Amino acid sequence: MIIGRIEHEAAEARGLAPWAARSAETRGRAHPQPAHDLRTEFQRDRDRILHSRPFRRLEYKTQVFVNGTADHYRTRLTHTIEVAAVARTIARCLGANEDLAEAIALAHDVGHSPFGHSGEAALDELMRDWGGFDHNDQSCRALELIELQYPGFAGLNLTWEVRAGLRKHRAASGERLDGHPIGPQPMVEAQIADIADDVTYHAHDVDDALEAGLIDEADLQELEIWRRAEARARAQGAGEPDDRRRRLAVRNLLDIQVEDVIRTSARRLAEEQPGSAAEVMSAPRRMVECSDELRAMIAPLHAFLFQRVYFHPMVARANEESVRMMRRLFMHYLERPDTMGRTARARIESEGLWRTVCDYIAGMTDRYALEEYQRFGLDAGRAG
Ligand code: MG
């Protein structure tokens, strides 16, 4: 016996909460395609994203610490995989659609430029007169316009729900997609992917910063949430401060947040009782949230990460270097569009030169950007 799409759809109809998105009820794809015998529409989207080139390039893009500087730091890819795992956990506990939450989580960062947040800031500044640059919007461009997978149309032709989920920051704007409003709230699965991103990076950026020696455990003692994570680690048998206790504490840092999100959101859903995915979207506020207590503990952690990690001289220096390089590369392509790839050149007519150059550079991995920079002799200042 094969448990195929029909059975999966029946299991969703039976097993998911009323507020979950159901793949059989998708608003569909911009270009209709026949249903698959074995996989639901959201499973297909998850797989399409996973098998796409922008997804694979995440491996060589910087999360916080410049890609390739040490073996254990998160890259955009490992960050994304961790976010997807957390999103699945939350989705399963809340009776939401795991496949949809996972698909949105896997796609959420594909629009990131090389060199992390400083790379994004540099592109945004370069594009100031041309509509700016935002990694969320770029994820949509990458998957809906730039990737060429199917004859007859551009993009991966993802379902409405995944595309709407990737526009979560615009949900409140009244924007419509294929004629349907994408808000004012995102769907539960998009809310889950969103919060999974936050709680995941809070924990893993602490981990990477400890690993990098930018901070030590004594610095973290000022943070209530760390003290709780450490107390839990001790209760779980971790003795003197050492690597294992530290890792256990980092794991608890993630667990504390995920548990809080699940409990708080379950309570909210039980109170509000949204009867459908559409009711979640028209609700006055989000259903998936952390408690006020956790929020009060996360705010100082957030501030700590900004002060002590993201703008640490060691991180900032590597970033400044990258940003300088990216600017020169951008100027180079503006002057010599013929040196861009063929498919990028073909978009100049419809997208304009500046947007095409921006898309081209945004899609690059850190190392490819560096290779191009060297290939054109920009490091020697010849073509600057
Ligand atoms: Mg992310």
CSV table of C-alpha atoms and ligand atoms in Angstrom, one decimal:
chain,number,residue,atom,x,y,z
A,1,MET,CA,0.0,0.0,0.0
A,2,ILE,CA,1.2,3.4,-0.9
A,3,ILE,CA,0.3,6.4,1.3
A,4,GLY,CA,0.1,9.1,-1.4
A,5,ARG,CA,-1.2,12.6,-1.8
A,6,ILE,CA,-4.9,11.7,-1.3
A,7,GLU,CA,-4.1,10.0,2.0
A,8,HIS,CA,-1.8,12.8,3.1
A,9,GLU,CA,-4.5,15.3,2.4
A,10,ALA,CA,-7.1,13.2,4.3
A,11,ALA,CA,-4.6,13.1,7.2
A,12,GLU,CA,-4.3,16.9,7.1
A,13,ALA,CA,-8.1,17.3,7.1
A,14,ARG,CA,-8.4,15.0,10.1
A,15,GLY,CA,-5.3,15.8,12.1
A,16,LEU,CA,-4.5,19.5,11.8
A,17,ALA,CA,-6.1,22.2,13.9
A,18,PRO,CA,-8.8,24.4,12.4
A,19,TRP,CA,-6.3,27.3,12.0
A,20,ALA,CA,-3.8,25.3,10.0
A,21,ALA,CA,-3.4,25.7,6.2
A,22,ARG,CA,-4.5,22.6,4.3
A,23,SER,CA,-2.6,21.7,1.2
A,24,ALA,CA,-5.8,20.5,-0.6
A,25,GLU,CA,-7.2,24.0,-0.1
A,26,THR,CA,-4.2,25.9,-1.5
A,27,ARG,CA,-5.0,29.0,-3.5
A,28,GLY,CA,-2.7,27.4,-6.0
A,29,ARG,CA,0.2,28.4,-8.3
A,30,ALA,CA,0.5,31.3,-10.6
A,31,HIS,CA,0.9,28.8,-13.4
A,32,PRO,CA,-1.4,25.8,-12.8
A,33,GLN,CA,0.3,22.4,-12.8
A,34,PRO,CA,-1.2,19.0,-12.4
A,35,ALA,CA,-1.3,17.6,-8.8
A,36,HIS,CA,1.4,15.0,-7.8
A,37,ASP,CA,0.3,11.5,-7.0
A,38,LEU,CA,2.6,11.1,-4.0
A,39,ARG,CA,3.3,14.5,-2.5
A,40,THR,CA,1.0,17.3,-1.3
A,41,GLU,CA,1.4,20.8,-2.8
A,42,PHE,CA,3.3,22.1,0.3
A,43,GLN,CA,5.6,19.0,0.2
A,44,ARG,CA,6.4,19.8,-3.4
A,45,ASP,CA,7.1,23.4,-2.5
A,46,ARG,CA,9.4,22.3,0.3
A,47,ASP,CA,11.3,20.1,-2.2
A,48,ARG,CA,11.4,22.7,-4.9
A,49,ILE,CA,13.1,25.1,-2.5
A,50,LEU,CA,15.5,22.5,-1.2
A,51,HIS,CA,16.5,21.5,-4.7
A,52,SER,CA,17.0,25.0,-5.9
A,53,ARG,CA,20.3,26.7,-6.7
A,54,PRO,CA,19.7,29.7,-4.4
A,55,PHE,CA,19.2,27.3,-1.5
A,56,ARG,CA,22.4,25.5,-2.2
A,57,ARG,CA,24.3,28.8,-2.3
A,58,LEU,CA,23.3,29.4,1.3
A,59,GLU,CA,26.2,27.1,2.2
A,60,TYR,CA,28.7,29.7,1.2
A,61,LYS,CA,27.0,32.8,2.5
A,62,THR,CA,27.9,34.5,5.8
A,63,GLN,CA,25.5,34.4,8.7
A,64,VAL,CA,27.4,36.5,11.2
A,65,PHE,CA,31.0,35.3,11.0
A,66,VAL,CA,32.6,35.6,7.6
A,67,ASN,CA,32.0,32.3,5.7
A,68,GLY,CA,35.0,30.0,5.8
A,69,THR,CA,36.8,31.7,8.7
A,70,ALA,CA,36.2,28.6,11.0
A,71,ASP,CA,34.6,25.2,10.6
A,72,HIS,CA,32.0,25.4,13.4
A,73,TYR,CA,30.4,28.8,12.8
A,74,ARG,CA,26.9,28.9,11.3
A,75,THR,CA,26.5,29.7,7.7
A,76,ARG,CA,23.2,30.8,6.1
A,77,LEU,CA,22.6,27.2,5.3
A,78,THR,CA,23.1,25.7,8.7
A,79,HIS,CA,21.1,28.6,10.2
A,80,THR,CA,18.3,27.9,7.8
A,81,ILE,CA,18.3,24.1,8.6
A,82,GLU,CA,18.1,25.0,12.3
A,83,VAL,CA,15.2,27.4,11.7
A,84,ALA,CA,13.4,24.8,9.7
A,85,ALA,CA,13.8,22.2,12.5
A,86,VAL,CA,12.5,24.6,15.1
A,87,ALA,CA,9.6,25.7,12.9
A,88,ARG,CA,8.6,22.0,12.5
A,89,THR,CA,8.6,21.5,16.2
A,90,ILE,CA,6.4,24.5,16.9
A,91,ALA,CA,4.1,23.7,14.0
A,92,ARG,CA,3.6,20.1,15.1
A,93,CYS,CA,2.8,21.2,18.7
A,94,LEU,CA,0.3,23.8,17.5
A,95,GLY,CA,-1.5,21.5,15.1
A,96,ALA,CA,-0.3,23.7,12.2
A,97,ASN,CA,0.9,22.5,8.8
A,98,GLU,CA,4.5,21.3,9.2
A,99,ASP,CA,5.3,21.1,5.5
A,100,LEU,CA,4.2,24.7,4.9
A,101,ALA,CA,6.1,26.0,7.9
A,102,GLU,CA,9.2,24.1,6.8
A,103,ALA,CA,8.9,25.3,3.2
A,104,ILE,CA,8.7,29.0,4.4
A,105,ALA,CA,11.6,28.5,6.8
A,106,LEU,CA,13.8,26.9,4.2
A,107,ALA,CA,13.1,29.8,1.8
A,108,HIS,CA,13.3,32.6,4.3
A,109,ASP,CA,16.9,33.6,3.8
A,110,VAL,CA,17.6,32.7,0.1
A,111,GLY,CA,17.5,36.4,-0.7
A,112,HIS,CA,20.4,37.3,1.5
A,113,SER,CA,23.3,38.9,-0.2
A,114,PRO,CA,26.9,37.8,0.5
A,115,PHE,CA,28.6,39.1,3.6
A,116,GLY,CA,25.7,39.1,6.0
A,117,HIS,CA,24.0,42.2,7.3
A,118,SER,CA,26.7,44.6,6.2
A,119,GLY,CA,26.4,43.2,2.6
A,120,GLU,CA,22.7,43.9,2.7
A,121,ALA,CA,23.2,47.4,4.0
A,122,ALA,CA,25.8,48.1,1.3
A,123,LEU,CA,23.4,47.0,-1.5
A,124,ASP,CA,20.6,48.9,0.0
A,125,GLU,CA,22.7,52.1,0.0
A,126,LEU,CA,23.9,51.5,-3.6
A,127,MET,CA,20.2,51.0,-4.7
A,128,ARG,CA,18.9,54.0,-2.8
A,129,ASP,CA,17.6,55.7,-5.9
A,130,TRP,CA,16.4,52.5,-7.4
A,131,GLY,CA,14.0,51.1,-4.8
A,132,GLY,CA,16.6,49.9,-2.3
A,133,PHE,CA,17.5,46.3,-1.3
A,134,ASP,CA,15.8,44.2,1.2
A,135,HIS,CA,16.6,40.5,1.7
A,136,ASN,CA,12.9,39.5,2.3
A,137,ASP,CA,11.9,41.0,-1.0
A,138,GLN,CA,14.9,39.5,-2.6
A,139,SER,CA,13.9,36.0,-1.5
A,140,CYS,CA,10.7,36.5,-3.4
A,141,ARG,CA,12.6,37.8,-6.5
A,142,ALA,CA,15.0,34.8,-6.4
A,143,LEU,CA,12.3,32.2,-6.2
A,144,GLU,CA,9.7,33.9,-8.4
A,145,LEU,CA,11.7,35.7,-11.1
A,146,ILE,CA,15.4,34.9,-11.2
A,147,GLU,CA,15.4,31.1,-11.0
A,148,LEU,CA,14.6,29.4,-14.3
A,149,GLN,CA,13.4,25.9,-13.8
A,150,TYR,CA,10.4,25.4,-15.9
A,151,PRO,CA,9.7,26.0,-19.6
A,152,GLY,CA,7.3,28.8,-20.2
A,153,PHE,CA,7.7,30.9,-17.0
A,154,ALA,CA,10.2,32.2,-14.6
A,155,GLY,CA,10.6,31.1,-11.0
A,156,LEU,CA,9.7,27.9,-9.1
A,157,ASN,CA,6.0,28.5,-9.4
A,158,LEU,CA,5.4,28.0,-5.6
A,159,THR,CA,1.9,27.9,-4.1
A,160,TRP,CA,0.2,31.1,-2.9
A,161,GLU,CA,0.7,30.2,0.7
A,162,VAL,CA,4.5,29.9,0.5
A,163,ARG,CA,4.7,33.1,-1.5
A,164,ALA,CA,2.4,34.9,0.9
A,165,GLY,CA,4.4,33.5,3.8
A,166,LEU,CA,7.6,35.0,2.4
A,167,ARG,CA,5.9,38.5,2.3
A,168,LYS,CA,5.2,38.3,6.1
A,169,HIS,CA,6.7,41.8,6.7
A,170,ARG,CA,4.2,43.2,4.2
A,171,ALA,CA,1.1,41.4,5.5
A,172,ALA,CA,-0.2,44.6,7.3
A,173,SER,CA,0.2,46.7,4.2
A,174,GLY,CA,-3.0,45.6,2.5
A,175,GLU,CA,-1.0,44.1,-0.3
A,176,ARG,CA,-2.7,41.4,-2.4
A,177,LEU,CA,-1.2,38.4,-4.2
A,178,ASP,CA,-3.1,36.8,-7.1
A,179,GLY,CA,-6.0,38.9,-6.0
A,180,HIS,CA,-6.1,37.7,-2.3
A,181,PRO,CA,-5.0,39.9,0.6
A,182,ILE,CA,-1.9,38.6,2.3
A,183,GLY,CA,-2.8,40.0,5.7
A,184,PRO,CA,-3.3,41.9,7.9
A,185,GLN,CA,-1.7,38.9,9.7
A,186,PRO,CA,0.4,36.2,8.1
A,187,MET,CA,-0.8,32.6,8.2
A,188,VAL,CA,0.0,30.6,11.4
A,189,GLU,CA,2.7,28.8,9.5
A,190,ALA,CA,4.4,32.0,8.4
A,191,GLN,CA,4.2,33.4,11.9
A,192,ILE,CA,5.9,30.2,13.1
A,193,ALA,CA,8.7,30.4,10.6
A,194,ASP,CA,9.2,34.0,11.6
A,195,ILE,CA,9.5,33.4,15.3
A,196,ALA,CA,11.6,30.3,14.7
A,197,ASP,CA,14.1,32.5,12.9
A,198,ASP,CA,14.4,34.8,15.9
A,199,VAL,CA,14.7,32.2,18.7
A,200,THR,CA,17.2,30.2,16.6
A,201,TYR,CA,19.6,33.0,15.9
A,202,HIS,CA,19.5,34.3,19.5
A,203,ALA,CA,20.8,30.9,20.7
A,204,HIS,CA,23.3,30.1,17.9
A,205,ASP,CA,24.8,33.6,17.7
A,206,VAL,CA,25.6,33.3,21.4
A,207,ASP,CA,27.1,29.9,20.7
A,208,ASP,CA,29.2,31.2,17.8
A,209,ALA,CA,30.3,34.2,19.7
A,210,LEU,CA,31.5,32.0,22.6
A,211,GLU,CA,33.2,29.7,20.1
A,212,ALA,CA,34.9,32.7,18.5
A,213,GLY,CA,36.0,34.0,21.9
A,214,LEU,CA,34.3,37.4,21.3
A,215,ILE,CA,32.5,36.9,24.6
A,216,ASP,CA,32.9,34.5,27.5
A,217,GLU,CA,30.4,33.0,29.9
A,218,ALA,CA,31.2,35.7,32.6
A,219,ASP,CA,29.9,38.3,30.1
A,220,LEU,CA,26.6,36.4,29.7
A,221,GLN,CA,26.0,36.4,33.5
A,222,GLU,CA,24.4,39.9,33.2
A,223,LEU,CA,21.6,38.3,31.2
A,224,GLU,CA,18.6,36.7,33.1
A,225,ILE,CA,17.9,34.3,30.2
A,226,TRP,CA,21.4,33.0,30.2
A,227,ARG,CA,21.4,32.5,34.0
A,228,ARG,CA,18.2,30.5,33.6
A,229,ALA,CA,19.7,28.4,30.7
A,230,GLU,CA,22.8,27.8,32.8
A,231,ALA,CA,20.7,26.8,35.9
A,232,ARG,CA,18.9,24.3,33.8
A,233,ALA,CA,22.2,22.9,32.5
A,234,ARG,CA,23.3,22.5,36.1
A,235,ALA,CA,20.0,20.8,37.0
A,236,GLN,CA,20.6,18.4,34.1
A,237,GLY,CA,23.9,17.3,35.6
A,238,ALA,CA,26.5,19.7,34.1
A,239,GLY,CA,29.1,20.5,36.8
A,240,GLU,CA,32.0,22.9,36.6
A,241,PRO,CA,32.0,25.4,33.7
A,242,ASP,CA,33.4,23.7,30.7
A,243,ASP,CA,32.6,23.2,27.0
A,244,ARG,CA,29.9,20.6,27.7
A,245,ARG,CA,28.1,22.8,30.3
A,246,ARG,CA,28.4,25.7,27.9
A,247,ARG,CA,26.8,23.6,25.1
A,248,LEU,CA,24.1,22.3,27.3
A,249,ALA,CA,23.3,25.9,28.4
A,250,VAL,CA,23.1,27.1,24.7
A,251,ARG,CA,20.7,24.2,24.0
A,252,ASN,CA,18.6,25.3,27.0
A,253,LEU,CA,18.7,28.8,25.7
A,254,LEU,CA,16.9,27.6,22.6
A,255,ASP,CA,14.6,25.2,24.5
A,256,ILE,CA,13.5,27.9,26.9
A,257,GLN,CA,12.4,30.1,24.0
A,258,VAL,CA,10.8,27.4,21.9
A,259,GLU,CA,8.8,26.0,24.9
A,260,ASP,CA,7.7,29.5,25.8
A,261,VAL,CA,6.5,30.2,22.2
A,262,ILE,CA,4.6,27.0,22.1
A,263,ARG,CA,2.9,27.5,25.4
A,264,THR,CA,2.1,31.1,24.9
A,265,SER,CA,0.8,30.5,21.3
A,266,ALA,CA,-1.3,27.5,22.3
A,267,ARG,CA,-2.9,29.6,25.0
A,268,ARG,CA,-3.6,32.4,22.6
A,269,LEU,CA,-5.1,30.0,20.0
A,270,ALA,CA,-7.2,28.3,22.7
A,271,GLU,CA,-8.6,31.7,23.7
A,272,GLU,CA,-9.2,33.1,20.2
A,273,GLN,CA,-10.3,29.8,18.6
A,274,PRO,CA,-9.7,30.9,15.0
A,275,GLY,CA,-11.9,28.6,12.9
A,276,SER,CA,-9.8,28.7,9.8
A,277,ALA,CA,-6.5,29.9,8.3
A,278,ALA,CA,-8.4,32.9,7.0
A,279,GLU,CA,-9.5,33.8,10.5
A,280,VAL,CA,-5.9,33.8,11.6
A,281,MET,CA,-5.1,36.2,8.8
A,282,SER,CA,-7.9,38.6,9.7
A,283,ALA,CA,-7.3,38.6,13.4
A,284,PRO,CA,-6.2,41.9,15.1
A,285,ARG,CA,-2.9,40.4,16.3
A,286,ARG,CA,-0.6,37.5,15.8
A,287,MET,CA,-1.3,34.1,17.3
A,288,VAL,CA,2.3,32.9,17.5
A,289,GLU,CA,4.2,34.9,20.0
A,290,CYS,CA,6.4,34.6,23.1
A,291,SER,CA,5.2,35.7,26.5
A,292,ASP,CA,5.8,39.2,28.0
A,293,GLU,CA,8.1,37.6,30.5
A,294,LEU,CA,10.3,36.0,27.8
A,295,ARG,CA,10.2,39.2,25.7
A,296,ALA,CA,11.6,41.1,28.7
A,297,MET,CA,14.4,38.6,28.9
A,298,ILE,CA,15.2,38.6,25.1
A,299,ALA,CA,15.4,42.4,24.8
A,300,PRO,CA,18.7,42.6,26.7
A,301,LEU,CA,20.0,39.6,25.0
A,302,HIS,CA,19.3,41.2,21.7
A,303,ALA,CA,21.0,44.4,22.7
A,304,PHE,CA,23.9,42.4,24.0
A,305,LEU,CA,24.3,40.6,20.7
A,306,PHE,CA,24.3,44.0,18.8
A,307,GLN,CA,26.9,45.6,21.1
A,308,ARG,CA,29.2,42.7,21.8
A,309,VAL,CA,28.9,40.5,18.7
A,310,TYR,CA,27.5,42.1,15.5
A,311,PHE,CA,29.5,45.2,15.9
A,312,HIS,CA,32.5,43.7,17.6
A,313,PRO,CA,35.7,45.2,16.0
A,314,MET,CA,36.7,41.7,14.8
A,315,VAL,CA,33.4,41.2,13.0
A,316,ALA,CA,33.1,44.8,11.9
A,317,ARG,CA,36.6,44.8,10.3
A,318,ALA,CA,35.9,41.7,8.2
A,319,ASN,CA,32.6,43.2,7.2
A,320,GLU,CA,34.0,46.6,6.2
A,321,GLU,CA,36.5,44.9,4.0
A,322,SER,CA,33.7,43.0,2.3
A,323,VAL,CA,31.5,46.0,1.8
A,324,ARG,CA,34.3,47.9,0.1
A,325,MET,CA,34.8,45.0,-2.2
A,326,MET,CA,31.1,44.7,-3.0
A,327,ARG,CA,30.8,48.4,-3.9
A,328,ARG,CA,33.7,48.1,-6.4
A,329,LEU,CA,32.2,45.0,-7.9
A,330,PHE,CA,28.9,46.7,-8.3
A,331,MET,CA,30.5,49.7,-10.1
A,332,HIS,CA,32.4,47.3,-12.3
A,333,TYR,CA,29.2,45.6,-13.5
A,334,LEU,CA,27.5,48.9,-14.1
A,335,GLU,CA,30.4,49.8,-16.4
A,336,ARG,CA,30.9,46.4,-17.9
A,337,PRO,CA,27.5,44.6,-17.9
A,338,ASP,CA,28.9,42.3,-20.6
A,339,THR,CA,30.9,40.6,-17.8
A,340,MET,CA,27.8,39.4,-16.0
A,341,GLY,CA,26.4,35.9,-16.7
A,342,ARG,CA,24.1,35.3,-19.7
A,343,THR,CA,20.8,34.9,-17.8
A,344,ALA,CA,21.5,38.0,-15.8
A,345,ARG,CA,22.3,40.1,-18.9
A,346,ALA,CA,19.0,38.9,-20.4
A,347,ARG,CA,17.1,40.6,-17.5
A,348,ILE,CA,18.6,44.1,-18.1
A,349,GLU,CA,15.9,45.0,-20.6
A,350,SER,CA,13.0,44.2,-18.2
A,351,GLU,CA,14.6,45.0,-14.9
A,352,GLY,CA,17.0,47.8,-15.7
A,353,LEU,CA,20.7,47.8,-15.3
A,354,TRP,CA,20.9,48.7,-11.6
A,355,ARG,CA,18.4,46.2,-10.5
A,356,THR,CA,20.0,43.5,-12.6
A,357,VAL,CA,23.4,44.2,-11.1
A,358,CYS,CA,21.9,44.2,-7.7
A,359,ASP,CA,20.2,40.8,-8.3
A,360,TYR,CA,23.4,39.4,-9.7
A,361,ILE,CA,25.5,40.4,-6.8
A,362,ALA,CA,22.8,39.5,-4.2
A,363,GLY,CA,22.7,36.0,-5.6
A,364,MET,CA,26.5,35.5,-5.2
A,365,THR,CA,28.1,33.5,-2.4
A,366,ASP,CA,30.9,35.2,-0.4
A,367,ARG,CA,33.5,33.3,-2.2
A,368,TYR,CA,32.2,33.8,-5.7
A,369,ALA,CA,32.0,37.6,-5.1
A,370,LEU,CA,35.6,37.4,-4.0
A,371,GLU,CA,36.6,35.4,-7.0
A,372,GLU,CA,34.9,37.9,-9.4
A,373,TYR,CA,36.6,40.8,-7.6
A,374,GLN,CA,40.0,39.2,-8.1
A,375,ARG,CA,39.2,38.1,-11.7
A,376,PHE,CA,38.5,41.7,-12.7
A,377,GLY,CA,41.7,42.9,-11.0
A,378,LEU,CA,39.6,45.2,-8.7
A,379,ASP,CA,41.9,44.3,-5.8
A,380,ALA,CA,44.8,45.9,-7.6
A,381,GLY,CA,42.6,49.0,-8.4
A,382,ARG,CA,43.0,48.6,-12.1
A,383,ALA,CA,39.3,48.6,-13.1
A,384,GLY,CA,37.9,50.5,-10.1
B,1,MG,MG,17.2,34.0,9.1
